[in-house]
């Protein structure tokens, strides 16, 4: 277990850095509840080192060609893929997510982002606008020093999704992982360094909200990209507004998954399982309000519960395990409280509902049927493995109910009628939608939310717009005419 203890808590200017004056930050393995590493939160001195080294490094990085920058990012992607096994084991210790998931969804997704944005780096250009003899050209310039702040559900992926476009555009990034899952981002910093990233361009700092807030308050920070909850998003957005800093906000959701009675039943059940129980339900885009049309409801619930009996809850490092513990005791308790509310408010518990009587933060995948729109479990983001199944009869009714939420991250529709699928998705207020699928997140596609679920987009060419700014330059070819 001691091998999980990193050389030091932070990674700054290309080296592991420690300041034992910082508050202790124990790292807990969710499968056992044991402390597997002891870190320290960043002190003001550490924050200062991170910001000043990033600021210095960014100037030279921005002066390099996109091709050179991209080559380093693509090299890092290759190293990540080579080391996927070790990185995935570490991610499983950090989060408790089963190795069967982390091997395919975490470091590999981070590598995709580095490869994709590494590939785009050389093609980032401005444009030429001819105005008679005169002309304007635009330059796509970096923002400067960006801060990335992560949630605890996908620590490695979040670090890479933020670092890759930031670095491709010529920025530096200081990344603060969630205090719950601090280990993975340090390895990404190590690998970027090994790939040739100049020191200071990707620094990792540990700590809670106050460390994030201290960085946002610093005038040398140009952008903040947060992945977290809506309440934190409000605070971070407000703090960034003081300095009119750029923001990307990837926040929470309570997304609808709509299953029409003509849907392929097995695919719809698979979609609902992926939309609720992957990563023990700790996925922001999860479709936790599952609207099922009356004609398919009984068959859907029967197949869903049958298939949930095949779920293997166990040691997340065992490749046979398909459902691991939750990431923290705190999140487990929040989930249990919501399950109690679901029962108290009259929802029908048809599967799970209990904490497992063993060490670690294990809870059963849980399904409530006969959920109504006003119930707490149909309104709040739970961020745990609790599916709420709601009935519906007509298309118009389900669209209105699906949109009756302040969130707008994701949505899915299962139907064999493709005209209906597009018609429905066209009316749903959500940023990331799926037809006959759920929770795919390829780097080529924009990812992000509408309404309270976020501002800006990660991934795809669109992320470039959120990590760069345009300078327009007017060039006069003739004389300047002045009135006097
Ligand atoms: P959280 O909001 O509690 O914390 C997120 C991060 O913000 C942490 O690193 C935390 O230390 C930091 N933070 C807290 N207060 C801060 C402050 N005042 N200033 C600066 N930083 C501060 O979220 P969490 O519990 O880690 O993650 C779960 C939430 O994240 C859920 O709501 C989930 O939906 C959301 N999430 C969204 C996405 C997405 O892409 N949309 C992805 C994953 C998770």
Coordinates of C-alpha atoms and ligand atoms in Angstrom, one line a residue:
X1 CA 0.0 0.0 0.0
X2 CA 2.8 2.4 0.7
X3 CA 3.6 2.6 -3.0
X4 CA 0.5 4.8 -3.3
X5 CA 2.1 7.5 -1.2
X6 CA 3.3 10.0 -3.8
X7 CA 6.8 11.6 -3.5
X8 CA 5.1 14.8 -2.3
X9 CA 1.7 16.4 -2.2
X10 CA 2.1 18.9 -5.1
X11 CA 3.8 19.0 -8.5
X12 CA 5.1 22.4 -9.3
X13 CA 7.6 23.6 -11.9
X14 CA 8.4 20.1 -13.0
X15 CA 9.1 18.6 -9.5
X16 CA 7.3 17.1 -6.6
X17 CA 7.0 19.7 -3.9
X18 CA 6.0 19.5 -0.3
X19 CA 5.0 21.9 2.5
X20 CA 4.2 20.0 5.6
X21 CA 2.8 23.2 7.1
X22 CA -0.3 22.6 5.0
X23 CA -3.4 20.9 6.7
X24 CA -3.2 17.1 6.5
X25 CA -5.1 15.5 3.6
X26 CA -5.6 11.7 4.1
X27 CA -6.5 9.7 1.1
X28 CA -9.0 7.0 1.8
X29 CA -9.5 3.8 -0.2
X30 CA -13.3 3.6 -0.7
X31 CA -13.3 -0.2 -0.8
X32 CA -11.9 -0.5 2.7
X33 CA -12.1 2.9 4.4
X34 CA -8.3 2.7 5.0
X35 CA -5.9 5.6 4.7
X36 CA -3.7 4.8 1.7
X37 CA -1.7 8.0 1.5
X38 CA -1.1 11.2 3.5
X39 CA -0.9 14.5 1.7
X40 CA -0.9 18.1 2.7
X41 CA -3.1 20.9 1.5
X42 CA -1.4 23.8 -0.3
X43 CA -0.2 26.7 1.8
X44 CA -0.1 30.3 0.5
X45 CA 3.6 29.7 -0.2
X46 CA 2.8 26.7 -2.4
X47 CA 0.1 28.6 -4.2
X48 CA 2.5 31.4 -4.9
X49 CA 5.1 29.0 -6.3
X50 CA 2.5 27.4 -8.5
X51 CA 1.2 30.7 -9.9
X52 CA 4.6 32.3 -10.5
X53 CA 6.1 29.3 -12.2
X54 CA 3.1 28.9 -14.4
X55 CA 3.1 32.6 -15.4
X56 CA 6.8 32.5 -16.3
X57 CA 6.5 29.2 -18.2
X58 CA 3.4 30.3 -20.2
X59 CA 5.2 33.1 -22.0
X60 CA 7.7 30.7 -23.7
X61 CA 5.1 28.0 -24.3
X62 CA 2.9 30.5 -26.1
X63 CA 5.8 31.5 -28.3
X64 CA 6.3 27.9 -29.5
X65 CA 4.6 26.7 -32.7
X66 CA 1.4 24.7 -32.3
X67 CA 3.1 21.8 -34.0
X68 CA 5.7 21.7 -31.2
X69 CA 3.2 22.0 -28.5
X70 CA 1.0 19.4 -30.0
X71 CA 3.8 16.9 -30.4
X72 CA 4.4 17.0 -26.6
X73 CA 0.7 16.4 -25.9
X74 CA 0.5 13.5 -28.3
X75 CA 3.7 12.0 -26.7
X76 CA 2.0 12.3 -23.3
X77 CA -1.1 10.5 -24.7
X78 CA 1.2 7.6 -25.9
X79 CA 2.8 7.3 -22.5
X80 CA -0.6 7.3 -20.7
X81 CA -1.7 4.5 -23.0
X82 CA 1.5 2.5 -22.3
X83 CA 0.9 2.9 -18.6
X84 CA -2.9 2.5 -18.6
X85 CA -2.8 -0.6 -16.4
X86 CA -0.9 1.2 -13.5
X87 CA -2.9 4.4 -13.9
X88 CA -6.2 2.5 -13.8
X89 CA -5.2 0.6 -10.7
X90 CA -4.3 4.0 -9.1
X91 CA -7.6 5.5 -10.3
X92 CA -9.4 2.6 -8.7
X93 CA -7.6 3.2 -5.4
X94 CA -8.4 6.9 -5.6
X95 CA -12.1 6.6 -6.5
X96 CA -13.2 3.0 -5.7
X97 CA -14.5 2.6 -9.3
X98 CA -14.0 -0.9 -10.6
X99 CA -10.9 -1.7 -12.5
X100 CA -13.1 -3.0 -15.3
X101 CA -14.3 0.6 -15.7
X102 CA -11.1 2.5 -15.0
X103 CA -9.2 0.5 -17.6
X104 CA -11.5 1.8 -20.4
X105 CA -12.9 5.1 -19.2
X106 CA -10.3 7.2 -17.3
X107 CA -6.7 7.3 -18.3
X108 CA -7.7 6.2 -21.8
X109 CA -10.2 9.1 -22.1
X110 CA -7.5 11.4 -20.8
X111 CA -5.1 10.1 -23.5
X112 CA -7.8 10.7 -26.1
X113 CA -8.1 14.4 -25.1
X114 CA -4.3 14.9 -25.2
X115 CA -4.1 13.2 -28.6
X116 CA -7.1 15.1 -30.0
X117 CA -6.0 18.6 -28.8
X118 CA -2.4 17.7 -29.6
X119 CA -3.6 17.1 -33.1
X120 CA -5.5 20.4 -33.3
X121 CA -2.7 22.6 -31.8
X122 CA -1.0 23.0 -35.2
X123 CA -4.2 24.1 -37.0
X124 CA -5.2 26.9 -34.6
X125 CA -5.3 30.0 -36.8
X126 CA -6.9 33.3 -37.1
X127 CA -8.5 34.6 -40.3
X128 CA -7.9 37.2 -43.0
X129 CA -10.7 39.7 -43.7
X130 CA -10.1 41.8 -46.8
X131 CA -11.7 45.4 -46.7
X132 CA -10.9 46.9 -50.1
X133 CA -7.2 47.7 -50.0
X134 CA -7.1 47.5 -46.2
X135 CA -7.5 44.3 -44.3
X136 CA -8.0 42.8 -40.9
X137 CA -6.4 39.7 -39.6
X138 CA -7.2 37.9 -36.4
X139 CA -4.7 36.1 -34.1
X140 CA -5.9 33.3 -31.9
X141 CA -4.0 33.9 -28.6
X142 CA -3.9 32.0 -25.3
X143 CA -5.6 33.4 -22.2
X144 CA -2.6 33.0 -19.9
X145 CA -2.7 31.0 -16.7
X146 CA -5.8 28.9 -16.3
X147 CA -7.0 27.2 -13.1
X148 CA -8.7 23.8 -13.4
X149 CA -10.7 22.5 -10.4
X150 CA -11.9 18.9 -10.4
X151 CA -14.7 16.8 -8.9
X152 CA -13.9 13.4 -7.4
X153 CA -15.7 11.1 -9.8
X154 CA -13.3 11.2 -12.8
X155 CA -10.1 12.8 -11.4
X156 CA -7.7 11.6 -14.2
X157 CA -10.1 12.3 -17.0
X158 CA -11.1 15.8 -15.7
X159 CA -7.4 16.7 -15.3
X160 CA -6.7 15.8 -18.9
X161 CA -9.9 17.2 -20.4
X162 CA -9.0 20.6 -18.9
X163 CA -5.2 20.4 -19.4
X164 CA -5.3 19.3 -23.1
X165 CA -7.2 22.2 -24.7
X166 CA -5.5 24.7 -22.3
X167 CA -2.0 23.6 -23.2
X168 CA -2.8 23.2 -26.9
X169 CA -3.8 26.8 -27.0
X170 CA -0.6 28.0 -25.4
X171 CA -1.8 28.5 -21.8
X172 CA -0.4 27.2 -18.5
X173 CA -2.7 25.3 -16.2
X174 CA -2.7 24.9 -12.4
X175 CA -4.9 22.0 -11.5
X176 CA -6.5 21.3 -8.2
X177 CA -8.0 17.9 -8.0
X178 CA -10.8 17.2 -5.5
X179 CA -9.5 16.8 -2.0
X180 CA -11.2 13.4 -2.0
X181 CA -9.2 12.0 -5.0
X182 CA -5.8 13.7 -5.2
X183 CA -3.6 11.0 -6.6
X184 CA -4.3 10.6 -10.3
X185 CA -3.6 14.2 -11.4
X186 CA 0.0 14.0 -10.0
X187 CA 0.7 11.1 -12.3
X188 CA -0.6 13.1 -15.3
X189 CA 1.7 16.0 -14.3
X190 CA 4.7 13.5 -14.1
X191 CA 3.8 12.1 -17.5
X192 CA 3.4 15.5 -19.2
X193 CA 6.9 16.3 -17.9
X194 CA 8.3 13.1 -19.2
X195 CA 6.7 13.9 -22.6
X196 CA 8.7 17.1 -22.7
X197 CA 6.3 19.7 -21.3
X198 CA 8.4 22.5 -20.0
X199 CA 8.4 22.9 -16.2
X200 CA 5.6 25.1 -14.7
X201 CA 3.1 24.6 -17.5
X202 CA 1.0 22.0 -15.6
X203 CA 1.2 22.3 -11.9
X204 CA -0.9 20.3 -9.5
X205 CA -1.9 21.6 -6.1
X206 CA -3.8 19.8 -3.4
X207 CA -6.5 21.2 -1.1
X208 CA -10.2 21.9 -0.6
X209 CA -12.3 24.8 -1.7
X210 CA -10.2 27.5 0.1
X211 CA -7.2 26.6 -2.1
X212 CA -9.3 26.9 -5.2
X213 CA -10.8 30.2 -4.0
X214 CA -7.3 31.6 -3.2
X215 CA -6.2 30.9 -6.8
X216 CA -9.3 32.4 -8.4
X217 CA -8.8 35.6 -6.3
X218 CA -5.3 36.1 -7.7
X219 CA -5.1 38.7 -10.4
X220 CA -2.6 36.6 -12.4
X221 CA -5.2 33.9 -13.1
X222 CA -7.0 34.4 -16.4
X223 CA -9.5 31.6 -16.5
X224 CA -11.2 29.1 -14.2
X225 CA -12.6 25.8 -15.4
X226 CA -14.6 24.0 -12.7
X227 CA -16.1 20.6 -12.7
X228 CA -18.3 20.3 -9.6
X229 CA -21.8 20.9 -8.1
X230 CA -24.1 23.8 -8.8
X231 CA -23.6 25.4 -5.4
X232 CA -19.8 25.4 -5.9
X233 CA -20.3 26.7 -9.4
X234 CA -22.2 29.7 -8.2
X235 CA -19.4 30.6 -5.8
X236 CA -16.6 30.1 -8.3
X237 CA -18.5 31.9 -11.0
X238 CA -19.1 34.9 -8.7
X239 CA -15.5 34.9 -7.5
X240 CA -14.3 34.8 -11.2
X241 CA -16.6 37.7 -12.0
X242 CA -14.7 39.9 -9.6
X243 CA -11.8 39.8 -12.0
X244 CA -14.0 39.3 -15.1
X245 CA -12.1 36.0 -15.7
X246 CA -13.1 33.5 -18.3
X247 CA -15.0 30.5 -17.0
X248 CA -16.0 27.0 -18.0
X249 CA -18.6 25.5 -15.6
X250 CA -19.3 21.8 -15.8
X251 CA -21.9 21.3 -13.1
X252 CA -24.5 18.9 -11.9
X253 CA -27.6 17.5 -13.5
X254 CA -30.9 15.6 -13.0
X255 CA -31.2 14.4 -16.5
X256 CA -34.2 12.8 -18.2
X257 CA -34.0 9.5 -20.0
X258 CA -37.2 8.9 -22.0
X259 CA -38.2 5.4 -23.0
X260 CA -41.1 5.2 -25.5
X261 CA -43.1 2.0 -25.7
X262 CA -41.8 1.2 -29.2
X263 CA -38.2 1.1 -27.9
X264 CA -36.0 -2.0 -28.2
X265 CA -36.5 -3.3 -24.6
X266 CA -33.0 -4.8 -24.0
X267 CA -31.3 -1.7 -25.4
X268 CA -33.5 0.6 -23.3
X269 CA -32.7 -1.4 -20.2
X270 CA -29.0 -1.3 -21.0
X271 CA -29.3 2.4 -21.5
X272 CA -31.0 2.9 -18.2
X273 CA -28.3 0.8 -16.4
X274 CA -25.5 2.8 -18.0
X275 CA -27.3 6.0 -17.2
X276 CA -27.6 5.2 -13.5
X277 CA -25.2 2.7 -12.2
X278 CA -21.9 3.1 -14.0
X279 CA -19.3 4.5 -11.5
X280 CA -21.8 3.6 -8.8
X281 CA -24.1 6.4 -10.1
X282 CA -21.5 9.1 -9.6
X283 CA -21.7 10.6 -13.0
X284 CA -22.9 14.1 -13.6
X285 CA -24.7 13.4 -16.9
X286 CA -26.6 10.4 -15.5
X287 CA -30.2 10.0 -16.7
X288 CA -31.6 9.6 -13.2
X289 CA -35.2 10.5 -14.1
X290 CA -36.2 7.5 -16.3
X291 CA -39.6 8.3 -17.9
X292 CA -41.1 5.1 -19.1
X293 CA -44.2 5.1 -21.3
X294 CA -47.1 3.2 -19.8
X295 CA -47.3 0.4 -22.4
X296 CA -43.7 -0.8 -21.7
X297 CA -43.5 -0.1 -18.0
X298 CA -44.1 -3.5 -16.6
X299 CA -41.8 -5.3 -19.1
X300 CA -39.1 -2.6 -18.5
X301 CA -39.2 -3.0 -14.7
X302 CA -39.2 -6.8 -14.9
X303 CA -36.1 -6.9 -17.2
X304 CA -34.4 -4.2 -15.3
X305 CA -34.6 -6.0 -12.0
X306 CA -33.7 -9.3 -13.6
X307 CA -30.6 -7.8 -15.1
X308 CA -29.6 -6.0 -11.9
X309 CA -29.3 -9.4 -10.3
X310 CA -26.3 -10.0 -12.6
X311 CA -24.4 -7.0 -11.2
X312 CA -21.3 -8.0 -9.4
X313 CA -20.6 -5.9 -6.4
X314 CA -17.2 -6.5 -4.9
X315 CA -13.5 -5.7 -4.7
X316 CA -13.0 -3.0 -7.3
X317 CA -9.5 -4.3 -8.2
X318 CA -11.1 -7.7 -9.2
X319 CA -11.8 -7.6 -13.0
X320 CA -15.0 -9.5 -12.4
X321 CA -16.5 -6.7 -10.3
X322 CA -18.9 -4.5 -12.2
X323 CA -20.2 -2.3 -9.3
X324 CA -17.8 -0.8 -6.8
X325 CA -18.1 1.2 -3.6
X326 CA -19.1 4.9 -3.6
X327 CA -16.1 7.2 -3.4
X328 CA -16.7 8.6 0.1
X329 CA -18.6 7.9 3.3
X330 CA -20.1 11.4 3.0
X331 CA -21.5 10.7 -0.5
X332 CA -22.8 7.3 0.7
X333 CA -24.7 9.0 3.6
X334 CA -26.1 11.6 1.3
X335 CA -27.4 8.8 -1.0
X336 CA -28.9 6.8 1.9
X337 CA -30.7 10.0 3.1
X338 CA -32.2 10.3 -0.4
X339 CA -33.3 6.7 -0.4
X340 CA -35.0 7.2 3.0
X341 CA -36.8 10.3 1.5
X342 CA -37.9 8.2 -1.5
X343 CA -39.5 5.6 0.8
X344 CA -41.0 8.3 3.0
X345 CA -42.6 10.2 0.1
X346 CA -44.2 7.1 -1.3
X347 CA -42.0 5.9 -4.1
X348 CA -42.0 2.1 -4.6
X349 CA -38.6 0.6 -3.9
X350 CA -38.2 -2.3 -6.3
X351 CA -34.5 -3.0 -6.1
X352 CA -31.7 -2.4 -3.6
X353 CA -31.9 0.4 -1.1
X354 CA -29.4 -0.8 1.4
X355 CA -25.8 -0.3 2.5
X356 CA -23.8 -3.5 2.4
X357 CA -22.8 -4.9 5.7
X358 CA -19.1 -4.9 5.1
X359 CA -16.2 -2.5 5.2
X360 CA -16.0 0.2 2.6
X361 CA -18.6 2.5 1.2
X362 CA -20.8 -0.1 -0.5
X363 CA -24.4 0.4 -1.4
X364 CA -26.8 -1.6 -3.6
X365 CA -27.9 -0.2 -7.0
X366 CA -31.3 1.1 -6.2
X367 CA -34.5 1.5 -8.2
X368 CA -37.7 3.3 -7.3
X369 CA -40.8 2.9 -9.4
X370 CA -44.0 5.0 -9.4
X371 CA -42.0 8.1 -8.7
X372 CA -43.8 11.4 -9.2
X373 CA -42.4 14.7 -10.4
X374 CA -42.7 16.4 -7.0
X375 CA -40.8 13.8 -5.0
X376 CA -37.4 14.9 -3.7
X377 CA -35.7 11.9 -5.5
X378 CA -37.1 13.2 -8.8
X379 CA -35.9 16.8 -8.3
X380 CA -32.5 16.8 -6.5
X381 CA -29.2 15.5 -8.0
X382 CA -28.4 12.6 -5.7
X383 CA -25.0 11.6 -7.3
X384 CA -25.4 8.0 -6.2
X385 CA -26.9 4.8 -7.7
X386 CA -30.6 5.7 -7.3
X387 CA -32.8 5.4 -10.4
X388 CA -36.2 7.1 -10.3
X389 CA -38.7 5.6 -12.7
X390 CA -41.6 7.8 -13.7
X391 CA -44.6 6.9 -15.8
X392 CA -45.8 8.9 -18.8
X393 CA -48.5 8.6 -21.5
X394 CA -47.9 11.2 -24.2
X395 CA -45.0 12.8 -26.0
X396 CA -46.0 16.4 -25.2
X397 CA -46.5 15.6 -21.6
X398 CA -43.1 13.9 -21.2
X399 CA -41.2 16.8 -23.0
X400 CA -42.8 19.3 -20.6
X401 CA -41.9 17.2 -17.6
X402 CA -38.4 16.4 -18.7
X403 CA -37.8 20.2 -19.0
X404 CA -39.3 21.1 -15.7
X405 CA -36.0 21.3 -13.9
X406 CA -33.4 23.9 -13.4
X407 CA -30.7 21.5 -14.6
X408 CA -29.9 20.9 -18.3
X409 CA -26.9 18.7 -18.6
X410 CA -28.0 15.6 -20.5
X411 CA -31.0 13.8 -21.9
X412 CA -31.7 10.5 -23.7
X413 CA -34.5 9.1 -25.8
X414 CA -35.1 5.4 -26.7
X415 CA -37.5 4.8 -29.5
X416 CA -37.5 3.0 -32.9
X417 CA -39.2 6.0 -34.4
X418 CA -36.3 8.2 -35.5
X419 CA -38.5 11.1 -36.5
X420 CA -39.9 11.2 -33.0
X421 CA -36.4 10.8 -31.5
X422 CA -35.1 13.9 -33.3
X423 CA -38.4 15.8 -32.7
X424 CA -38.2 15.1 -28.9
X425 CA -34.5 15.8 -28.5
X426 CA -34.9 19.1 -30.5
X427 CA -37.3 20.3 -27.7
X428 CA -35.3 19.1 -24.7
X429 CA -33.3 21.7 -22.8
X430 CA -30.0 19.9 -22.3
X431 CA -26.5 20.3 -23.7
X432 CA -25.4 16.7 -24.2
X433 CA -28.1 14.4 -25.6
X434 CA -28.3 10.8 -26.8
X435 CA -30.6 8.8 -29.1
X436 CA -30.8 5.1 -28.4
X437 CA -27.7 5.4 -26.3
X438 CA -26.5 7.0 -23.1
X439 CA -23.4 8.6 -21.6
X440 CA -21.0 8.3 -24.5
X441 CA -18.4 11.0 -24.2
X442 CA -16.1 11.0 -27.3
X443 CA -13.6 13.8 -27.2
X444 CA -14.7 14.8 -30.7
X445 CA -18.1 15.9 -29.4
X446 CA -18.8 19.0 -27.3
X447 CA -19.7 18.2 -23.7
X448 CA -21.5 20.5 -21.3
X449 CA -24.7 21.8 -19.9
X450 CA -27.5 24.3 -20.4
X451 CA -29.4 26.2 -17.6
X452 CA -27.8 25.6 -14.1
X453 CA -25.7 22.7 -15.4
X454 CA -23.0 24.9 -16.9
X455 CA -21.4 27.5 -19.0
X456 CA -19.1 26.7 -21.9
X457 CA -18.2 23.3 -23.4
X458 CA -15.4 20.9 -22.9
X459 CA -13.9 18.6 -25.7
X460 CA -14.3 19.0 -29.4
X461 CA -13.1 22.1 -31.4
X462 CA -15.5 24.1 -29.3
X463 CA -13.2 23.9 -26.3
X464 CA -10.6 25.9 -28.3
X465 CA -13.0 28.9 -28.0
X466 CA -13.0 28.6 -24.3
X467 CA -9.2 28.5 -23.9
X468 CA -8.2 31.2 -26.4
X469 CA -9.1 34.7 -27.4
X470 CA -9.1 36.5 -30.6
X471 CA -7.1 39.6 -31.3
X472 CA -8.2 41.5 -34.4
X473 CA -5.7 43.7 -36.2
X474 CA -6.7 46.4 -38.7
X475 CA -4.0 47.1 -41.3
X476 CA -4.3 50.3 -43.3
X477 CA -2.5 50.3 -46.6
X478 CA -3.1 54.0 -47.5
X479 CA -2.8 57.3 -45.8
X480 CA -4.6 58.1 -42.6
X481 CA -7.2 60.8 -43.0
X482 CA -7.7 62.9 -39.8
X483 CA -10.3 65.7 -39.5
X484 CA -7.7 68.2 -38.4
Ligands
LIG1 P1 -18.0 20.0 -5.3 O1 -18.7 21.1 -6.0 O2 -18.2 19.8 -3.9 O3 -16.4 20.2 -5.5 C1 -15.8 20.4 -6.8 C2 -14.5 21.0 -6.7 O4 -14.6 22.4 -6.3 C3 -13.6 20.4 -5.6 O5 -12.3 20.3 -6.1 C4 -13.7 21.4 -4.4 O6 -12.5 21.4 -3.6 C5 -13.8 22.7 -5.2 N1 -14.3 23.8 -4.5 C6 -15.3 23.8 -3.5 N2 -15.6 25.0 -3.1 C7 -14.8 25.9 -3.8 C8 -14.7 27.3 -3.8 N3 -15.4 28.1 -3.1 N4 -13.8 27.8 -4.7 C9 -13.0 27.0 -5.5 N5 -13.1 25.7 -5.5 C10 -14.0 25.1 -4.7 O7 -18.3 18.8 -6.3 P2 -17.9 17.2 -6.0 O8 -18.7 16.8 -4.9 O9 -16.4 17.1 -6.0 O10 -18.4 16.6 -7.3 C11 -19.8 16.2 -7.5 C12 -20.5 17.3 -8.4 O11 -19.7 17.5 -9.6 C13 -21.8 16.8 -8.8 O12 -22.7 17.9 -8.7 C14 -21.6 16.4 -10.3 O13 -22.8 16.5 -11.0 C15 -20.6 17.4 -10.7 N6 -19.9 17.0 -11.8 C16 -20.1 17.6 -13.0 C17 -19.4 17.1 -14.2 C18 -19.7 17.8 -15.5 O14 -18.8 17.6 -16.4 N7 -20.7 18.5 -15.7 C19 -18.6 16.1 -14.1 C20 -18.4 15.5 -12.9 C21 -19.0 15.9 -11.7

